[in-house]
Backbone as JSON Lines, residues from 0, in Angstrom:
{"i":0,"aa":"X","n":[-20.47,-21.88,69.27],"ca":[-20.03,-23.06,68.53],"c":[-21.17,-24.07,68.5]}
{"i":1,"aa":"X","n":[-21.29,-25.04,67.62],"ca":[-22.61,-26.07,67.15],"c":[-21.49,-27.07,67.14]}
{"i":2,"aa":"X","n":[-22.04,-27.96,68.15],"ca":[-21.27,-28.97,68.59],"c":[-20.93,-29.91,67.49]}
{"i":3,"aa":"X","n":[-22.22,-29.86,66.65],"ca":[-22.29,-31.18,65.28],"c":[-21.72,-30.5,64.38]}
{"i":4,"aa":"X","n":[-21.3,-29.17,64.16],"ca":[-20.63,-28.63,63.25],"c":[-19.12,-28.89,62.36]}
{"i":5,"aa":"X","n":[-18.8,-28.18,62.08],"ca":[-17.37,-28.73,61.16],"c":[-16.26,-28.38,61.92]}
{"i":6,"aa":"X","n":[-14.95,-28.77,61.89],"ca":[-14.75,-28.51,62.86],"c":[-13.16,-27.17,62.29]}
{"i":7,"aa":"X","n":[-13.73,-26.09,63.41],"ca":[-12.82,-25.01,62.66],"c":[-11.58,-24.85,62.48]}
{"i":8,"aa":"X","n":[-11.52,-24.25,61.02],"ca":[-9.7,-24.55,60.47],"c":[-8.79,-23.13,61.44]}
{"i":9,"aa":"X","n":[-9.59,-22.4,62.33],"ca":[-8.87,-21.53,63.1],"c":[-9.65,-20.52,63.82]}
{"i":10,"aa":"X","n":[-9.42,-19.97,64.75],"ca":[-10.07,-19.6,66.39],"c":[-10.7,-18.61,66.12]}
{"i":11,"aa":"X","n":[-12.45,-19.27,65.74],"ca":[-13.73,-18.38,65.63],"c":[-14.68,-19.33,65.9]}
{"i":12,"aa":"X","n":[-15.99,-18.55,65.78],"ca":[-17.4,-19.16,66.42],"c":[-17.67,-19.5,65.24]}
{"i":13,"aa":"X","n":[-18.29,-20.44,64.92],"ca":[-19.49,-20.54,64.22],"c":[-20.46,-19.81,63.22]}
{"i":14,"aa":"X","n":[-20.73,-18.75,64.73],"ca":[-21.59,-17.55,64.61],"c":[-22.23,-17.11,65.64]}
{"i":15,"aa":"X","n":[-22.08,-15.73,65.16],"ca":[-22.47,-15.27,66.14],"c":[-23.76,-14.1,65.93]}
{"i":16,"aa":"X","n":[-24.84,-13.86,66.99],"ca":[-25.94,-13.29,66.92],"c":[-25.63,-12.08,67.9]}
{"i":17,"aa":"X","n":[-26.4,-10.69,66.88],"ca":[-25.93,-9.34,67.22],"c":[-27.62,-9.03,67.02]}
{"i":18,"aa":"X","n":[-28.62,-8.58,67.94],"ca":[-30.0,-8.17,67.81],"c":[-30.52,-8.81,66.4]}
{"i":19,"aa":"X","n":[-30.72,-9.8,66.52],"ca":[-31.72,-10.84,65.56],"c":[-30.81,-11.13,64.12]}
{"i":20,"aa":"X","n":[-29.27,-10.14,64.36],"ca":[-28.68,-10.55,62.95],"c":[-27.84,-11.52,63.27]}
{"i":21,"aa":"X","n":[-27.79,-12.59,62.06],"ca":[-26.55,-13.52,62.45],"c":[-25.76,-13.51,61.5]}
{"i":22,"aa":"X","n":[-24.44,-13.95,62.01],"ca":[-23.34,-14.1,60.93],"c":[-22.27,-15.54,61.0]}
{"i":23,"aa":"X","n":[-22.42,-15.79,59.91],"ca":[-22.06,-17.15,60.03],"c":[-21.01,-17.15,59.64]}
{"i":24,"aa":"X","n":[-19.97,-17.52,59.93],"ca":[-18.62,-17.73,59.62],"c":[-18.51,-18.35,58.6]}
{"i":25,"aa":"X","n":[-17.6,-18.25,57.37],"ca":[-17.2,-18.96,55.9],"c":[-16.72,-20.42,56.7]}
{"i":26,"aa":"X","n":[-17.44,-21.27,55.79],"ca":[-17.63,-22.85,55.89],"c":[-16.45,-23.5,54.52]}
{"i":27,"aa":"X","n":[-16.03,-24.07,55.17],"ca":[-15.08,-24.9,54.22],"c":[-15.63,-26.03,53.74]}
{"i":28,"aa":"X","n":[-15.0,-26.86,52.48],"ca":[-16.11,-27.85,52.15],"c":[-15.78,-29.31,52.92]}
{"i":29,"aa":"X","n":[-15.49,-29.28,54.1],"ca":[-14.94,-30.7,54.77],"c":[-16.0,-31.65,55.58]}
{"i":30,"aa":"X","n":[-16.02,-32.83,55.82],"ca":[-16.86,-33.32,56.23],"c":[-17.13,-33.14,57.98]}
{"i":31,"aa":"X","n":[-18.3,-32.94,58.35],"ca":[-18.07,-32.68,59.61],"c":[-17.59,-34.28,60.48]}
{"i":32,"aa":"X","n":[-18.24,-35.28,60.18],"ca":[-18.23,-36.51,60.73],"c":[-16.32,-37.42,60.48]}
{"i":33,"aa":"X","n":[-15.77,-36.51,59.25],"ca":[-14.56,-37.11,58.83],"c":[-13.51,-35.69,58.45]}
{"i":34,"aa":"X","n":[-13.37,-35.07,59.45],"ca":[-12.5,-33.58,59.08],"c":[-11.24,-33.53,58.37]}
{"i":35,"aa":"X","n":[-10.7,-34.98,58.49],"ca":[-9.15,-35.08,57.69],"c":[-9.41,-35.68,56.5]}
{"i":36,"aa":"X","n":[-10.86,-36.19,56.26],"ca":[-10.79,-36.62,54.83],"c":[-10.21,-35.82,53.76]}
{"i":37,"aa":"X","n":[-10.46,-36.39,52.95],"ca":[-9.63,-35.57,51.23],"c":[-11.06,-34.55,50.82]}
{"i":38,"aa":"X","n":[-10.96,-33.15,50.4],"ca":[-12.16,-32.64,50.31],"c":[-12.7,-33.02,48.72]}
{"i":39,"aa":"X","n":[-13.97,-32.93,49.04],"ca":[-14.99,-33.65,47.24],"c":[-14.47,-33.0,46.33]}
{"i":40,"aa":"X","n":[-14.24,-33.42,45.01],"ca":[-13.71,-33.33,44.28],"c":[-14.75,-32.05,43.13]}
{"i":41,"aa":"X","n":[-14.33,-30.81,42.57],"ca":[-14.79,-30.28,41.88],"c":[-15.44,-29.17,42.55]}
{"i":42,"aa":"X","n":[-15.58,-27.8,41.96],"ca":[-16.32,-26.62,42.87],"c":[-17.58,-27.22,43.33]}
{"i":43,"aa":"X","n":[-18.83,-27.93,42.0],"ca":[-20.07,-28.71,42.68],"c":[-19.98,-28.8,44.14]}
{"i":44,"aa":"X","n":[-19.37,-29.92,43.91],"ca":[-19.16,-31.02,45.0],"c":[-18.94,-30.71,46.1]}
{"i":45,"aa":"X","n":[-17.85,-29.53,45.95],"ca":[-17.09,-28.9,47.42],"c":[-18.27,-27.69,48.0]}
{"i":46,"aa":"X","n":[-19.16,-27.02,46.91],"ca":[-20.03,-26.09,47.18],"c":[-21.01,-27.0,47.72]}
{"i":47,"aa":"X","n":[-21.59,-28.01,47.52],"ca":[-22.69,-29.08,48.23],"c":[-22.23,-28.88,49.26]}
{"i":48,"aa":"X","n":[-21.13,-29.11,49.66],"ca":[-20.34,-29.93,51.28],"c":[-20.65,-28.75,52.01]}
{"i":49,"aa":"X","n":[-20.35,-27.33,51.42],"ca":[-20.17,-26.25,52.24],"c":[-21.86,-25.73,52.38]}
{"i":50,"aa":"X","n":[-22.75,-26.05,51.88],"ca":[-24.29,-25.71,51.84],"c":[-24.49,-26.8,52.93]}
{"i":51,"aa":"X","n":[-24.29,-27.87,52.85],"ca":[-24.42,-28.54,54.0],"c":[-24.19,-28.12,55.16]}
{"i":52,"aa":"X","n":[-22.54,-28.08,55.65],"ca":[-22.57,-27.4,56.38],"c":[-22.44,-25.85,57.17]}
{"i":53,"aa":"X","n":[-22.96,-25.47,56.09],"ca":[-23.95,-23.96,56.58],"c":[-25.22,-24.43,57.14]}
{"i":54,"aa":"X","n":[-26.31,-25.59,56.55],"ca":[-27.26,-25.97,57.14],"c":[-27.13,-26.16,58.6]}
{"i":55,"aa":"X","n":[-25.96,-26.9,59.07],"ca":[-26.23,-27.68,60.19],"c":[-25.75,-26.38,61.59]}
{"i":56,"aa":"X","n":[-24.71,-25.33,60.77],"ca":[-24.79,-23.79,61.83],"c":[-25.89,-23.51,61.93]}
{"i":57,"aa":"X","n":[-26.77,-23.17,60.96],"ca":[-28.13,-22.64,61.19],"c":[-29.07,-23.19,61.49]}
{"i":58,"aa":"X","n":[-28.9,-24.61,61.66],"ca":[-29.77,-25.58,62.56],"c":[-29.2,-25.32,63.95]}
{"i":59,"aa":"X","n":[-28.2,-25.21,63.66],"ca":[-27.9,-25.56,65.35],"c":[-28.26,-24.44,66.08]}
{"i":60,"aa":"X","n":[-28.55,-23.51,65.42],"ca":[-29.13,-22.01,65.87],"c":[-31.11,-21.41,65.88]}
{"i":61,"aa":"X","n":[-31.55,-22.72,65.07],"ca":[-32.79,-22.83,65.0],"c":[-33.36,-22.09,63.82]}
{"i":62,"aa":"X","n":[-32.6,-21.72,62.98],"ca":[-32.46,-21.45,61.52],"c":[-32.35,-22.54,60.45]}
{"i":63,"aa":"X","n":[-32.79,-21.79,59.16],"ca":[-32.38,-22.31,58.2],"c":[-31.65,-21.13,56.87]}
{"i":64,"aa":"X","n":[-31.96,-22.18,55.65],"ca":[-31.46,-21.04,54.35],"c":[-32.44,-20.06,54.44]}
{"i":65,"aa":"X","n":[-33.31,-20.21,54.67],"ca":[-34.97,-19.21,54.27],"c":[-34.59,-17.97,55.21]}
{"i":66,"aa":"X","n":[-33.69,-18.19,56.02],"ca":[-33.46,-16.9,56.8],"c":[-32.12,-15.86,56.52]}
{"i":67,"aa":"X","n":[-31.86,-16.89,55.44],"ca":[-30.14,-15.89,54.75],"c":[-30.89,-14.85,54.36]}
{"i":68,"aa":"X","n":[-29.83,-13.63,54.24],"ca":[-30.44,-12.46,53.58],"c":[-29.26,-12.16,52.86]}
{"i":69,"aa":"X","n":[-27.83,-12.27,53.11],"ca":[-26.86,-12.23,52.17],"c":[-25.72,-13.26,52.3]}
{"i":70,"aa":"X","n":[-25.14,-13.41,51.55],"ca":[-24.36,-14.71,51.3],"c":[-22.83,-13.97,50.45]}
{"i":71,"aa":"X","n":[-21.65,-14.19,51.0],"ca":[-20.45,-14.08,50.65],"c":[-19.47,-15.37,49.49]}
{"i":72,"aa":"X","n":[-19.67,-15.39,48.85],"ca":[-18.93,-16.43,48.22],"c":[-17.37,-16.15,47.58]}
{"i":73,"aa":"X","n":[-16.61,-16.98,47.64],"ca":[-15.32,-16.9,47.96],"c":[-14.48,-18.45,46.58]}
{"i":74,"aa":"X","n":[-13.96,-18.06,45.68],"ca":[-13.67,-18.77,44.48],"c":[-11.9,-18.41,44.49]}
{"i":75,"aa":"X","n":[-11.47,-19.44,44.5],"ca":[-9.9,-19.76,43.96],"c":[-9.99,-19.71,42.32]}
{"i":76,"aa":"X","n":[-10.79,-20.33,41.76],"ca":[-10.65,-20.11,40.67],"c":[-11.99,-19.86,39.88]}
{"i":77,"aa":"X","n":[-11.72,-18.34,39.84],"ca":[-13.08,-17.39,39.45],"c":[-13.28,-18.32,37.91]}
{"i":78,"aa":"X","n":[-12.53,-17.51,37.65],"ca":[-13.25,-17.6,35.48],"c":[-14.08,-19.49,35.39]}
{"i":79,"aa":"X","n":[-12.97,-20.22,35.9],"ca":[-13.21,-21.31,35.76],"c":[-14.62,-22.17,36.52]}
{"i":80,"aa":"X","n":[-14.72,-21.85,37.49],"ca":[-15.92,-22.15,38.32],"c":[-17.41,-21.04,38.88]}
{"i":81,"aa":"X","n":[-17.1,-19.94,38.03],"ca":[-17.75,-19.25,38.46],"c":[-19.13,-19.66,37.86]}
{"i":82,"aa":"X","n":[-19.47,-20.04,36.57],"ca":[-20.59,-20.67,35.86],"c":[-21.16,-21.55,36.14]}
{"i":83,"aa":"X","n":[-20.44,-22.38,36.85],"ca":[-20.83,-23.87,37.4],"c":[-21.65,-23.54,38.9]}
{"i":84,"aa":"X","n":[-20.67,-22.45,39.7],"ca":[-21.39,-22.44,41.26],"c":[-23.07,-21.17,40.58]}
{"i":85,"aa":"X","n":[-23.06,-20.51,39.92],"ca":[-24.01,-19.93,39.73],"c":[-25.03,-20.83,38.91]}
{"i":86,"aa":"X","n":[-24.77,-22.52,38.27],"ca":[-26.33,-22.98,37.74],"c":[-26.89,-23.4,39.25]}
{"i":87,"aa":"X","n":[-25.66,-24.01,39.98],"ca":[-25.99,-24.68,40.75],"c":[-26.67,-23.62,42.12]}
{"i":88,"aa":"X","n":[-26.52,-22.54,42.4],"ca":[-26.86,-21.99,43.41],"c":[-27.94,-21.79,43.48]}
{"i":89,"aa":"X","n":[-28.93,-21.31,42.89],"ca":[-30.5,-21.5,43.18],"c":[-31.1,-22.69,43.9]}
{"i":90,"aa":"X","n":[-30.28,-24.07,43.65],"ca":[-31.14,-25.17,44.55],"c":[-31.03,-25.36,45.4]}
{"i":91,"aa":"X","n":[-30.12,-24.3,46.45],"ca":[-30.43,-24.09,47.76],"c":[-31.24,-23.45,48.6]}
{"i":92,"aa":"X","n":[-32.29,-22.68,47.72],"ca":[-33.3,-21.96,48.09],"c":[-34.56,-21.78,47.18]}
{"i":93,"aa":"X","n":[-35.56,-21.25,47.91],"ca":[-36.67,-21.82,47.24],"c":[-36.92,-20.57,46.42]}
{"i":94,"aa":"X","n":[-37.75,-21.25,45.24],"ca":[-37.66,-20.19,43.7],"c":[-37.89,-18.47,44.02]}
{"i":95,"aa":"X","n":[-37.46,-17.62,43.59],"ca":[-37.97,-16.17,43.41],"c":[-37.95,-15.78,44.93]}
{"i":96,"aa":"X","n":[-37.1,-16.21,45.62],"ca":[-36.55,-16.54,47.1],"c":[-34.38,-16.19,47.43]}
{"i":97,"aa":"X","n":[-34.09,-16.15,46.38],"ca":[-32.61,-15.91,46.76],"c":[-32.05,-14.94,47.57]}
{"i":98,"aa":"X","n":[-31.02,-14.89,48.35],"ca":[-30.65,-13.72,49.53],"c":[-29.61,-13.21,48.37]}
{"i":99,"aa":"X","n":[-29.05,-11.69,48.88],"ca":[-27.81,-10.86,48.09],"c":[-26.91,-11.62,48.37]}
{"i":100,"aa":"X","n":[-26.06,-11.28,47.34],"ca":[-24.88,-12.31,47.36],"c":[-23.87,-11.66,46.61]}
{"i":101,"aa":"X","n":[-22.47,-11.71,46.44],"ca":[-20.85,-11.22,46.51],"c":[-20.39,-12.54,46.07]}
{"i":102,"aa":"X","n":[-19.66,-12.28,45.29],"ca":[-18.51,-13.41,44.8],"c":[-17.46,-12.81,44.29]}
{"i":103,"aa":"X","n":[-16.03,-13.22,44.9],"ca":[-14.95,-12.47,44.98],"c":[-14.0,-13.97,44.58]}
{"i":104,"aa":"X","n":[-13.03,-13.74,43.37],"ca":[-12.08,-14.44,43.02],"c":[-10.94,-14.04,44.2]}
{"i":105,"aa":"X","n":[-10.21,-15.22,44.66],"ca":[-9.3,-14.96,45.8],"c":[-8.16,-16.08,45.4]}
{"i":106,"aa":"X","n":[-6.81,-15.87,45.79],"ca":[-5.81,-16.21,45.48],"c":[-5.71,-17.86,46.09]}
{"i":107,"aa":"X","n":[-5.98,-18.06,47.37],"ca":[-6.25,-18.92,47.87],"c":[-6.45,-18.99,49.17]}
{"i":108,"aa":"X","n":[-7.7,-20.37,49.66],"ca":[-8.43,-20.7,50.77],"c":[-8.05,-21.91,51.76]}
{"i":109,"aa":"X","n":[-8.25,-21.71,53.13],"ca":[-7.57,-22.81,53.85],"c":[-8.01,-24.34,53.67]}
{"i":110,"aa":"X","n":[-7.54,-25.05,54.03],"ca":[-7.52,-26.41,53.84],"c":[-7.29,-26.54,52.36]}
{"i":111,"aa":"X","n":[-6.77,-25.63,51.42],"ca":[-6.69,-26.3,49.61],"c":[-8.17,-25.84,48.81]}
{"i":112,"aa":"X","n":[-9.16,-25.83,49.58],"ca":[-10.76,-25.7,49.27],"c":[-10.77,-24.86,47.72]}
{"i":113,"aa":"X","n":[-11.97,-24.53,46.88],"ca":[-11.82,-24.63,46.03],"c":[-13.32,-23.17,46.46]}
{"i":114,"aa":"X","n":[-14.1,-23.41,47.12],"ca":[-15.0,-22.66,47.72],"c":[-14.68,-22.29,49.1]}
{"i":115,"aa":"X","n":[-15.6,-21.4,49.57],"ca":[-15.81,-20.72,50.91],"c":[-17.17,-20.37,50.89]}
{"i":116,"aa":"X","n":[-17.94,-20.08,51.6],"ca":[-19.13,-19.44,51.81],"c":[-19.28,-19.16,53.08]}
{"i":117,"aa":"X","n":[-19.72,-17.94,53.16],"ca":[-19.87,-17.0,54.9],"c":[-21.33,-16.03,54.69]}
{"i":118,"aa":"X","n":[-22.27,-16.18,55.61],"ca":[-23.61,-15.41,55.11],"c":[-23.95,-14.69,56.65]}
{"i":119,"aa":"X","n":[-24.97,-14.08,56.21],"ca":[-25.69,-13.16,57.23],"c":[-27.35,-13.43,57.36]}
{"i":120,"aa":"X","n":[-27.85,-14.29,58.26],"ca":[-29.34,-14.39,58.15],"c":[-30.02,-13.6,59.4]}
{"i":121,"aa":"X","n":[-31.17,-13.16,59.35],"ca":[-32.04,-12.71,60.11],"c":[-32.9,-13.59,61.0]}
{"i":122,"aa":"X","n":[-33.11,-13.51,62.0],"ca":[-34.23,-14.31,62.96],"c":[-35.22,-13.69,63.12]}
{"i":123,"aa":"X","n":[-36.3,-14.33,62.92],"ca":[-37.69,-14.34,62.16],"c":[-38.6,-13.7,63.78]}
């Protein structure tokens, strides 16, 4: 667990490290500093929150994005947001640089969320 992290909607780590692989548990888009707030409004918004805090697991692990190698993404409402999280997903990583990635339309996600994201990075 990463103490500054978000705080979990149910009884798992963070992440956890298996011989240099890590796996990061799907991040909800909530604030870590305000967990009962109302979550940001729009896939954007809620996908920012959840890139955020994916940053601060993989900080707290001495990682960053540059070490994702695949990335799980998780949509309540595929057709509708699926265009929007794909302009926006490249500016989390640096150009001609993106990890594999999965995106799966799903019925629905805890806390109401609108996104999920859960990845797998390597230690360097």
């Amino acid at each position: 667990m990463i103490a500054s992290g978000p705080r979990p909607v149910a009884p798992f780590s963070h992440a956890v490290e298996a011989d240099g692989w890590v796996f990061v548990t799907g991040q909800m888009p909530t604030n870590p500093a305000a967990p009962d707030a109302p979550l940001p409004e729009g896939v954007e918004a809620q996908t920012r929150q959840v890139m955020d805090n994916l940053r601060i697991v993989l900080g707290g692990i001495g990682l960053g994005l540059e070490h994702v190698t695949m990335a799980r993404i998780y949509l309540t409402q595929f057709e509708r947001d699926y265009a929007a999280l794909n302009a926006l997903w490249p500016s989390f990583f640096e150009a001609g640089k993106l990890p594999a990635r999965t995106t799966v339309g799903v019925t629905a996600l805890a806390v109401g969320a609108l996104v999920e994201i859960d990845l797998v990075a390597r230690r360097p």
